[in-house]
PDB file of C-alpha atoms in Angstrom:
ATOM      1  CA  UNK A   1       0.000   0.000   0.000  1.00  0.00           C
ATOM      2  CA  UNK A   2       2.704   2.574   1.101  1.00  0.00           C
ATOM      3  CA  UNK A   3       4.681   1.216  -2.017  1.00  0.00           C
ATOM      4  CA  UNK A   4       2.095   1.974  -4.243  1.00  0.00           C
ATOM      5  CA  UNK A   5       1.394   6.000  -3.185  1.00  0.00           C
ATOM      6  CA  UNK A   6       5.527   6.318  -3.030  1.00  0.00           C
ATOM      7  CA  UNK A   7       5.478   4.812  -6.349  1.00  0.00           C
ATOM      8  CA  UNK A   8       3.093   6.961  -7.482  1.00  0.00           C
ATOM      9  CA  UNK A   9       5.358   9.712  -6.542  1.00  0.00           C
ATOM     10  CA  UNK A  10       8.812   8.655  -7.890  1.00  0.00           C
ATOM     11  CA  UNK A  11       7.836   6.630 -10.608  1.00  0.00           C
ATOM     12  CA  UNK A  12       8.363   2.694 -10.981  1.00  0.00           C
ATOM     13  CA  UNK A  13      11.366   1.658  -7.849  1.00  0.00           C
ATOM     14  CA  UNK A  14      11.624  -1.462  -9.992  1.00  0.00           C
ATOM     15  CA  UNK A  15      11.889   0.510 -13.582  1.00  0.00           C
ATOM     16  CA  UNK A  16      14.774   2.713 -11.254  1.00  0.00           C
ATOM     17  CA  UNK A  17      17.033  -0.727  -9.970  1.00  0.00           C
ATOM     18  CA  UNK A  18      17.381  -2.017 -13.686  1.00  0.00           C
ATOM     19  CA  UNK A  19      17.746   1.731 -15.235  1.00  0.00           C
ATOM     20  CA  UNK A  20      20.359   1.688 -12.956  1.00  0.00           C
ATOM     21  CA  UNK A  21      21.790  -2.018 -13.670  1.00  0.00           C
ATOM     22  CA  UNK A  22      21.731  -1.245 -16.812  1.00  0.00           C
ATOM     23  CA  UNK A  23      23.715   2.122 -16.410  1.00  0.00           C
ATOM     24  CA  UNK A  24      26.467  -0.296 -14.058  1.00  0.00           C
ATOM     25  CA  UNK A  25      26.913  -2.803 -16.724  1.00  0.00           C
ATOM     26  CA  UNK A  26      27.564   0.398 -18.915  1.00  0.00           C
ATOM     27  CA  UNK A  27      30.361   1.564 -16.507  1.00  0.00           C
ATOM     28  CA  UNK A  28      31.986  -2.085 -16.415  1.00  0.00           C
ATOM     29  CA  UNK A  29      32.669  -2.101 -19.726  1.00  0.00           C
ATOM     30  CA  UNK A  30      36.456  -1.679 -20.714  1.00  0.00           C
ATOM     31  CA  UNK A  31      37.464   1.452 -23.065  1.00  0.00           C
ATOM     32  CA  UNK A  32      36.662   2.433 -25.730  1.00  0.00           C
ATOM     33  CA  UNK A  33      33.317   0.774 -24.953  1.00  0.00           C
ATOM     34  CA  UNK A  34      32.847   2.257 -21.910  1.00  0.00           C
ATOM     35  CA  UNK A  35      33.338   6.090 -23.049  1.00  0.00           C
ATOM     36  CA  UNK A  36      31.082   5.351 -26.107  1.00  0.00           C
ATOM     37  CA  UNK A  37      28.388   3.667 -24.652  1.00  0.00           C
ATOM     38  CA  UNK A  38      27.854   6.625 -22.029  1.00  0.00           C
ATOM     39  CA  UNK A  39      28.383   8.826 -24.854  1.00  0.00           C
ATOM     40  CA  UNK A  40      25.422   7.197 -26.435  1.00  0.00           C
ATOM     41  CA  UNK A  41      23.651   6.957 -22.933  1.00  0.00           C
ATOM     42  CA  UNK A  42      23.693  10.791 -22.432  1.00  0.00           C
ATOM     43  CA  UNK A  43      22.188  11.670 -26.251  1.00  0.00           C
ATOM     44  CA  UNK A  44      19.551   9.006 -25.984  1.00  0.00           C
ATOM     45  CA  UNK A  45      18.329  10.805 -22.701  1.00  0.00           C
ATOM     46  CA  UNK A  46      17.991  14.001 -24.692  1.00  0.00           C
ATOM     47  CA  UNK A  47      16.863  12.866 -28.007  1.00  0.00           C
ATOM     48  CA  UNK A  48      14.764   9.552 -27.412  1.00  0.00           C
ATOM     49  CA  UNK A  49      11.992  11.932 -25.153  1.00  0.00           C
ATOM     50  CA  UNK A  50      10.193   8.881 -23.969  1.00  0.00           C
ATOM     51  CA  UNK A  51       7.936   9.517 -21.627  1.00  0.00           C
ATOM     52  CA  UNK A  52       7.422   6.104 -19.744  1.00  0.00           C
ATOM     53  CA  UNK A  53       9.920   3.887 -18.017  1.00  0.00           C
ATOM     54  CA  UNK A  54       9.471   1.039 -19.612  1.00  0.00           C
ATOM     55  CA  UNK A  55      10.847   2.279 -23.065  1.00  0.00           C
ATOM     56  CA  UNK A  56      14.138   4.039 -21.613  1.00  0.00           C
ATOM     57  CA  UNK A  57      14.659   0.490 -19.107  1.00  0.00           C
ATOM     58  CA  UNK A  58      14.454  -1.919 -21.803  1.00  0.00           C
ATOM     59  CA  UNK A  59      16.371   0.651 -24.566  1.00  0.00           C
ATOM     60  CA  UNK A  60      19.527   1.120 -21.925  1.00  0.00           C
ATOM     61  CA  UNK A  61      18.867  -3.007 -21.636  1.00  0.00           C
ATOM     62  CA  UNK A  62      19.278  -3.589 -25.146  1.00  0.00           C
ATOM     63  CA  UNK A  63      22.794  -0.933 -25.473  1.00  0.00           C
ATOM     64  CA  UNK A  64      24.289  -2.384 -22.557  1.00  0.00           C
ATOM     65  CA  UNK A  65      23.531  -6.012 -24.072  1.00  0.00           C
ATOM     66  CA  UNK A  66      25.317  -4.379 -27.846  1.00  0.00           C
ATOM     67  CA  UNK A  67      28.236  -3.141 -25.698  1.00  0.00           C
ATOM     68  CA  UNK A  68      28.940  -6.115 -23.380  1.00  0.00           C
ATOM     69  CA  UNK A  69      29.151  -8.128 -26.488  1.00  0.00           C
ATOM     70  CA  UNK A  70      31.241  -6.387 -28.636  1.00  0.00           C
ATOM     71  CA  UNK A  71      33.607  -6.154 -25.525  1.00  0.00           C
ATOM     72  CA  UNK A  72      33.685  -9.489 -25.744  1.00  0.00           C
ATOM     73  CA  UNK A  73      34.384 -10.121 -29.273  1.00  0.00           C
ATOM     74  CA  UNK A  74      36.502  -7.005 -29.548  1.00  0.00           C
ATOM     75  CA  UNK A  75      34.576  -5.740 -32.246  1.00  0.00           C
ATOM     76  CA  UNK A  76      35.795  -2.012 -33.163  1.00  0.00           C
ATOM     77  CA  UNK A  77      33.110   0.370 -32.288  1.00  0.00           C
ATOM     78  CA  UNK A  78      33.524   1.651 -36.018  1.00  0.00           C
ATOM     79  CA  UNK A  79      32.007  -1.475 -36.895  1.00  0.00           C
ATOM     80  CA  UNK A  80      29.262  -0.960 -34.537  1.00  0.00           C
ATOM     81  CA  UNK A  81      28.529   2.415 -35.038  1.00  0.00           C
ATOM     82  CA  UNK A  82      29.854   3.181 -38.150  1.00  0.00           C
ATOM     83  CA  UNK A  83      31.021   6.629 -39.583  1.00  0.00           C
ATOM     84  CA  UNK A  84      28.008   8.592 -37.378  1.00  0.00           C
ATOM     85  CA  UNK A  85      27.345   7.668 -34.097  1.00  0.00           C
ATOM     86  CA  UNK A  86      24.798  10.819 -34.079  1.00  0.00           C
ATOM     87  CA  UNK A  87      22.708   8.398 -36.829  1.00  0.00           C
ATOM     88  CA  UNK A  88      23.182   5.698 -35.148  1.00  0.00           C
ATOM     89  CA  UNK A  89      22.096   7.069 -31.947  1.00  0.00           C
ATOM     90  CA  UNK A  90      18.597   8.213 -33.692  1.00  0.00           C
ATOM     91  CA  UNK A  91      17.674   5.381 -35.793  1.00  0.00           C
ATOM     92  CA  UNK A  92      18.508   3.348 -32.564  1.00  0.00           C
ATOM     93  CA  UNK A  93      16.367   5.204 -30.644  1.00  0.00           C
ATOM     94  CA  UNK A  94      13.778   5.764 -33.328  1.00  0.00           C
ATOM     95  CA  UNK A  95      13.184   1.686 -33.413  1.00  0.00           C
ATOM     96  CA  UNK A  96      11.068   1.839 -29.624  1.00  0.00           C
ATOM     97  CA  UNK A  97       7.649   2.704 -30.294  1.00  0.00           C
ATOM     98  CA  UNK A  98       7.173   3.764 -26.769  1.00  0.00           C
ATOM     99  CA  UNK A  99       4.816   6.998 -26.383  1.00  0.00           C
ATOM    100  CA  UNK A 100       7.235  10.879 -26.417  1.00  0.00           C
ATOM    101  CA  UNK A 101       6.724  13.982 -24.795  1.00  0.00           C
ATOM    102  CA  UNK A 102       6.915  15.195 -28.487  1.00  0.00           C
ATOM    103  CA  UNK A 103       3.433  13.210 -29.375  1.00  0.00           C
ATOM    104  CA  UNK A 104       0.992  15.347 -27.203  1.00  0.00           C
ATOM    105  CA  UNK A 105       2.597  18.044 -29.812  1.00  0.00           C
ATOM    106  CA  UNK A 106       1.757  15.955 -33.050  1.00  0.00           C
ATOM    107  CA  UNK A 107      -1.397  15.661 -31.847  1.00  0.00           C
ATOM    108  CA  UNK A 108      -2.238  19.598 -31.155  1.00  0.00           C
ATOM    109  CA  UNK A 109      -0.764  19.678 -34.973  1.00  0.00           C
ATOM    110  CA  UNK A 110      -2.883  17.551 -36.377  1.00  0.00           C
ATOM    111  CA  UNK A 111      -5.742  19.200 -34.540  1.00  0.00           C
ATOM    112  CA  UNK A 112      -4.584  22.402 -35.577  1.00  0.00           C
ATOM    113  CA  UNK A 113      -4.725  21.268 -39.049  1.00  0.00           C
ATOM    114  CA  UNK A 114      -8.278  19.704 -39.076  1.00  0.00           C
ATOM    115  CA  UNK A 115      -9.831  22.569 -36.986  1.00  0.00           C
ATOM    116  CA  UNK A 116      -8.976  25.124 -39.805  1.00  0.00           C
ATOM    117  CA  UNK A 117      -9.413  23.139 -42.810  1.00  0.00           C
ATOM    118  CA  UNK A 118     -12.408  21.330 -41.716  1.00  0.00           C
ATOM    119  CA  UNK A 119     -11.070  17.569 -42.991  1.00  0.00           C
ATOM    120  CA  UNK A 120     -11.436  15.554 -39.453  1.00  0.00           C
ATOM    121  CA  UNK A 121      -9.258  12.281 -40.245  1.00  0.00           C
TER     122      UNK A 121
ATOM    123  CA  UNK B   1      29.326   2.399 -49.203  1.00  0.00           C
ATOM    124  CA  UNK B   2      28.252   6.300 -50.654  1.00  0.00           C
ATOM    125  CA  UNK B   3      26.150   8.560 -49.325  1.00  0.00           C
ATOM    126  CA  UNK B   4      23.093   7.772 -51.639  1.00  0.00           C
ATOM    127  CA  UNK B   5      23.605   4.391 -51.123  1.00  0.00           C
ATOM    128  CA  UNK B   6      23.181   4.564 -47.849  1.00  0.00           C
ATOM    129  CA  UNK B   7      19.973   7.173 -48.093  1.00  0.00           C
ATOM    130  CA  UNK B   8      18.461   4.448 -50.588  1.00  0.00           C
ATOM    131  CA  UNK B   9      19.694   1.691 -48.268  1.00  0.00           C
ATOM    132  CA  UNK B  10      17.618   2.985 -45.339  1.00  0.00           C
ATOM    133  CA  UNK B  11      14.135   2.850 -46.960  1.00  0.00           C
ATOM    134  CA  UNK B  12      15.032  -1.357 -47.717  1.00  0.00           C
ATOM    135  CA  UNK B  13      16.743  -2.620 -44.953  1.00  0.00           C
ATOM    136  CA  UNK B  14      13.988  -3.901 -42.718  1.00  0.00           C
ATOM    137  CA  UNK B  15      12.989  -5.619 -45.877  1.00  0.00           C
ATOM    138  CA  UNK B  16      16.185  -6.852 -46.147  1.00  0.00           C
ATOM    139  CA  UNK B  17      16.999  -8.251 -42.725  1.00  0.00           C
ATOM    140  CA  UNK B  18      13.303 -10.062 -42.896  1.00  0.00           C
ATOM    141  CA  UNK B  19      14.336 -11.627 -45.734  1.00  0.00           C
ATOM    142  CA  UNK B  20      17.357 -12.873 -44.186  1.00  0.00           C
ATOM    143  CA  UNK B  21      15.443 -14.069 -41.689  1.00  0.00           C
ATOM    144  CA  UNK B  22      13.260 -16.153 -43.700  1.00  0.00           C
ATOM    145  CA  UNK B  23      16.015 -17.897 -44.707  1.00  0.00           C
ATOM    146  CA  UNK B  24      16.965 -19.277 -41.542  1.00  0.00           C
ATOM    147  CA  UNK B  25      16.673 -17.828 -37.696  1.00  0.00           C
ATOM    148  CA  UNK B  26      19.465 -15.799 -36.870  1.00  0.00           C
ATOM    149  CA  UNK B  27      21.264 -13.754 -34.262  1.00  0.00           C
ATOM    150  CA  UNK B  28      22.212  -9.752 -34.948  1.00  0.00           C
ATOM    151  CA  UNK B  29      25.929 -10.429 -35.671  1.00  0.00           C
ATOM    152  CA  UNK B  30      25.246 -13.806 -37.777  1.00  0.00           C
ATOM    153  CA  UNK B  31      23.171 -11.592 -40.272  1.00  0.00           C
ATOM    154  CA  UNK B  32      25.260  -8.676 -40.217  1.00  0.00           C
ATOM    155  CA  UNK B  33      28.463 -11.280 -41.387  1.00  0.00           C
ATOM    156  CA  UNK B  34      25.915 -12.447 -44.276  1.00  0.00           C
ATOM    157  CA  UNK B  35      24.432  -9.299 -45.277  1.00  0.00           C
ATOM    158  CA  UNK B  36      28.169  -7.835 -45.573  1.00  0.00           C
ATOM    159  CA  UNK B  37      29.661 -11.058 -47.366  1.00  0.00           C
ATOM    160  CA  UNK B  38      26.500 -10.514 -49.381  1.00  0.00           C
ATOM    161  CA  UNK B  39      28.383  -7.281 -50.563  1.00  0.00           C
ATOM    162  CA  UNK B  40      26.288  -4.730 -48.120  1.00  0.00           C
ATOM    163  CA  UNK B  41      30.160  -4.563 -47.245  1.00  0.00           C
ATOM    164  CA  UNK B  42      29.846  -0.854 -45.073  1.00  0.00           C
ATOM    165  CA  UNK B  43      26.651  -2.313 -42.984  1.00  0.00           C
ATOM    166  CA  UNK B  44      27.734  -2.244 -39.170  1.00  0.00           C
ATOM    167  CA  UNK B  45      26.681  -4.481 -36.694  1.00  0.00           C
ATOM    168  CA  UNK B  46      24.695  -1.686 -34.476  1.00  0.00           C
ATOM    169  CA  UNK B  47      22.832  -0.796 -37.446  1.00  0.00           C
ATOM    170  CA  UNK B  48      21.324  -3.975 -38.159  1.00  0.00           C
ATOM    171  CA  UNK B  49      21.028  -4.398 -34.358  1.00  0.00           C
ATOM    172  CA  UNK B  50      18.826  -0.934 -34.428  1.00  0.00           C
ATOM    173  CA  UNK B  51      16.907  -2.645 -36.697  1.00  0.00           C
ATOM    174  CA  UNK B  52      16.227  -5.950 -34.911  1.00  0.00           C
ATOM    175  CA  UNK B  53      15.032  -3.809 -32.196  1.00  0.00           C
ATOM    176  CA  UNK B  54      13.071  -2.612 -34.171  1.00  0.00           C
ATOM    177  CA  UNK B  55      10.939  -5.712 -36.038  1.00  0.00           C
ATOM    178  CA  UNK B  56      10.723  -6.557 -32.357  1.00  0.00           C
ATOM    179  CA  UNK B  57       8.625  -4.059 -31.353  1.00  0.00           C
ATOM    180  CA  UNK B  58       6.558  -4.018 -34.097  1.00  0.00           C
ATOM    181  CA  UNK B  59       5.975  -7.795 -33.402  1.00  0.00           C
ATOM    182  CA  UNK B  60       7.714  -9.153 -36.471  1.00  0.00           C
ATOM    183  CA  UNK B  61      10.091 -11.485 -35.176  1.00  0.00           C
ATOM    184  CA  UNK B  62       9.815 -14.234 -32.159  1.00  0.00           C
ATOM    185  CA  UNK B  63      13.377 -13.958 -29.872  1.00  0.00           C
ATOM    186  CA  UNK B  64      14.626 -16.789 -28.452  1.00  0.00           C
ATOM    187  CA  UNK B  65      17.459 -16.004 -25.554  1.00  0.00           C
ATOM    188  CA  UNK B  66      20.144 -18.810 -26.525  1.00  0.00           C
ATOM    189  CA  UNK B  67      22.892 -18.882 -24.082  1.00  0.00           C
ATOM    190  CA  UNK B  68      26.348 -18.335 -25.376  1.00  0.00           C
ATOM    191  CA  UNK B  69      29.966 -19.755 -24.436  1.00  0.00           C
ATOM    192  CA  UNK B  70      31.021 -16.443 -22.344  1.00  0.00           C
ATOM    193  CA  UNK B  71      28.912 -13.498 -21.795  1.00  0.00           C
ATOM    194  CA  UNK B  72      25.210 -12.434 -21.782  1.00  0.00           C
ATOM    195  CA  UNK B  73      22.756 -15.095 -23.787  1.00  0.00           C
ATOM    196  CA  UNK B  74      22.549 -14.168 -27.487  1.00  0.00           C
ATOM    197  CA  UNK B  75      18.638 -13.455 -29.178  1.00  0.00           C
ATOM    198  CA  UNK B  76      17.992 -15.386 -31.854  1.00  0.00           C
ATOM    199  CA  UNK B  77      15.721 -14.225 -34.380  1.00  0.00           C
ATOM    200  CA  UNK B  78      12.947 -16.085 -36.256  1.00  0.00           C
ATOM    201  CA  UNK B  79      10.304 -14.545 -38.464  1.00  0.00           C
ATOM    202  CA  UNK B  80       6.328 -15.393 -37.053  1.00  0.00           C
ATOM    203  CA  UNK B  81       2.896 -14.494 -39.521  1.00  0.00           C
ATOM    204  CA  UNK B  82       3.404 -11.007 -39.082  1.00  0.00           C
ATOM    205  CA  UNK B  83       6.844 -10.712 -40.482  1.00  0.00           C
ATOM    206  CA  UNK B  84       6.190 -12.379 -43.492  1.00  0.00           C
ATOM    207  CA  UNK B  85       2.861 -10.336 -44.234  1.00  0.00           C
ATOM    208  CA  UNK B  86       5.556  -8.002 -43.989  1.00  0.00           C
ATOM    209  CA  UNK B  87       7.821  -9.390 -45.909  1.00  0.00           C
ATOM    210  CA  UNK B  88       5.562  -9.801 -48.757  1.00  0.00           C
ATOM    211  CA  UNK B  89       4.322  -6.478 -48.984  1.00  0.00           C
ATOM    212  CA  UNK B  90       7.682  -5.504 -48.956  1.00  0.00           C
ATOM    213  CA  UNK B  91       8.427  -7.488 -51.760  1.00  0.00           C
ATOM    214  CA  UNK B  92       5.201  -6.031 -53.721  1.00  0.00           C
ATOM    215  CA  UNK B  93       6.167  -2.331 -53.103  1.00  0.00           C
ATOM    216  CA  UNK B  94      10.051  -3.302 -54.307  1.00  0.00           C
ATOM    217  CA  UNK B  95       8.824  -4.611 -57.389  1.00  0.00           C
ATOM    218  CA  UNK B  96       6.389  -1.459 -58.033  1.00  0.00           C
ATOM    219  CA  UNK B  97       9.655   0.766 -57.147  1.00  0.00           C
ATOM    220  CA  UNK B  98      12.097  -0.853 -59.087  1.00  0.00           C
ATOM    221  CA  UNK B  99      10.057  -1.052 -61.989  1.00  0.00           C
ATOM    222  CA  UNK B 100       8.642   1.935 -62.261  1.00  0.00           C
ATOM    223  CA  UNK B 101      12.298   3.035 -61.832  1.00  0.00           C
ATOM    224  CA  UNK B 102      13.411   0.954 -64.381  1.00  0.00           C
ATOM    225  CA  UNK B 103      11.073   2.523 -66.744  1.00  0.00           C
ATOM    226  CA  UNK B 104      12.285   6.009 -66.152  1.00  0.00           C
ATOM    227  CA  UNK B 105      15.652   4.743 -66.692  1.00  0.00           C
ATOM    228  CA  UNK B 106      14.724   3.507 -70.457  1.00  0.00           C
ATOM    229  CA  UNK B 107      13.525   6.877 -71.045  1.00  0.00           C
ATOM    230  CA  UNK B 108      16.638   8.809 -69.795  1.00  0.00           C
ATOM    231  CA  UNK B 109      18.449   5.944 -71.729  1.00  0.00           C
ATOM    232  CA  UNK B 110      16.912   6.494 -75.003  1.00  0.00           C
ATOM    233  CA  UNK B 111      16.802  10.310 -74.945  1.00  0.00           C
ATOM    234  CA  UNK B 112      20.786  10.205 -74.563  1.00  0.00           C
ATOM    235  CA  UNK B 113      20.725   7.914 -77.204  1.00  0.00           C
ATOM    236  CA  UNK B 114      18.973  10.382 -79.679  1.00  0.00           C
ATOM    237  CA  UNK B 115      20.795  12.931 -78.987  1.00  0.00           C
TER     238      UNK B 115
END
């Protein structure tokens, strides 16, 4: 009960502990991987703009599961990345379909759009 | 790989990593080595990995966490129903593209021919 009103409050704790697993297994890795990955980390925060948990937990999952094995196989991070990590970084984050603080604008412009021309969709 | 080619190669390769997949269930590196001997030489690994994510989401692909000699399990890949609606559709747009392409590539051909 108290769980669920703190919760309510702070967000997911259980969305938190593997946001932050996943951010651990980030700073394990060796370098280069380690710099890149919380290169890539910091942008996704900005540019992904997911709203819930649940996409940002399971998108940090799936990077630290990239990183940890290329570590292992020593694959360059050119070869992971290639020549742009800022492309990468987008069409890596563009692949969740979770919901984005950016959609609540879409909407208002599609609104916009079919308030003054009078074509509801 | 050149800067159009990758433009042009951005629009196909979900297409093209289905129909790897529909060859045979794969992990993300094990296509990435065929798509690249295939001659997509310049595709990198996180690219095709982006895109696995991707077909995941969308509920294209089944994953199947197969553990691995050292390190985390590797997610194999295997296309269900919906991927290969997918994949045909793809298929039916690609022809339409490439033909209609084709066509405009006769005419350019044949109007530097006349001249």
């Amino acid at each position: 009960m108290a769980a669920k009103w703190i919760e309510a409050l702070t967000g997911s704790l259980e969305q938190k502990k593997q946001y932050k697993q996943s951010k651990a297994r980030l700073d394990a890795l060796p370098e280069p991987y380690r710099s890149t990955a919380n290169g890539l980390h910091r942008y996704l925060m900005y540019y992904g703009g997911y709203i819930y948990g649940d996409t940002i937990v399971q998108m940090f999952g799936d990077l630290a599961d990239l990183w940890e094995r290329a570590a292992l196989d020593s694959t360059p991070v050119s070869d992971l990345v290639g020549e742009d990590p800022v492309e990468f970084a987008e069409t890596f984050a563009r692949a969740y379909t979770g919901t984005q603080w950016l959609d609540k604008e879409r909407t208002r412009l599609l609104r916009t759009f079919d308030a003054a021309t009078g074509n509801p969709r | 790989m050149g800067s159009q080619m990758t433009e042009m190669l951005k629009g196909t390769l979900q297409g093209v990593v289905l129909a790897a997949l529909a060859a045979r269930p794969a992990y993300g590196y094990e296509i990435t080595a065929q798509l690249r001997a295939q001659g997509f030489t310049d595709l990198v690994e996180g690219t095709v990995y982006a895109l696995l994510v991707r077909v995941e989401q969308r509920g294209l692909v089944d994953v199947e966490k197969v553990p691995s000699e050292k390190g985390p399990p590797r997610k194999v890949y295997s296309l269900n129903d919906a991927g290969r609606t997918q994949l045909e559709e793809f298929w039916t747009s690609w022809t339409f593209l490439s033909e209609r392409i084709d066509t405009l590539r006769d005419i350019d051909t044949s109007r530097e021919g006349d001249g």
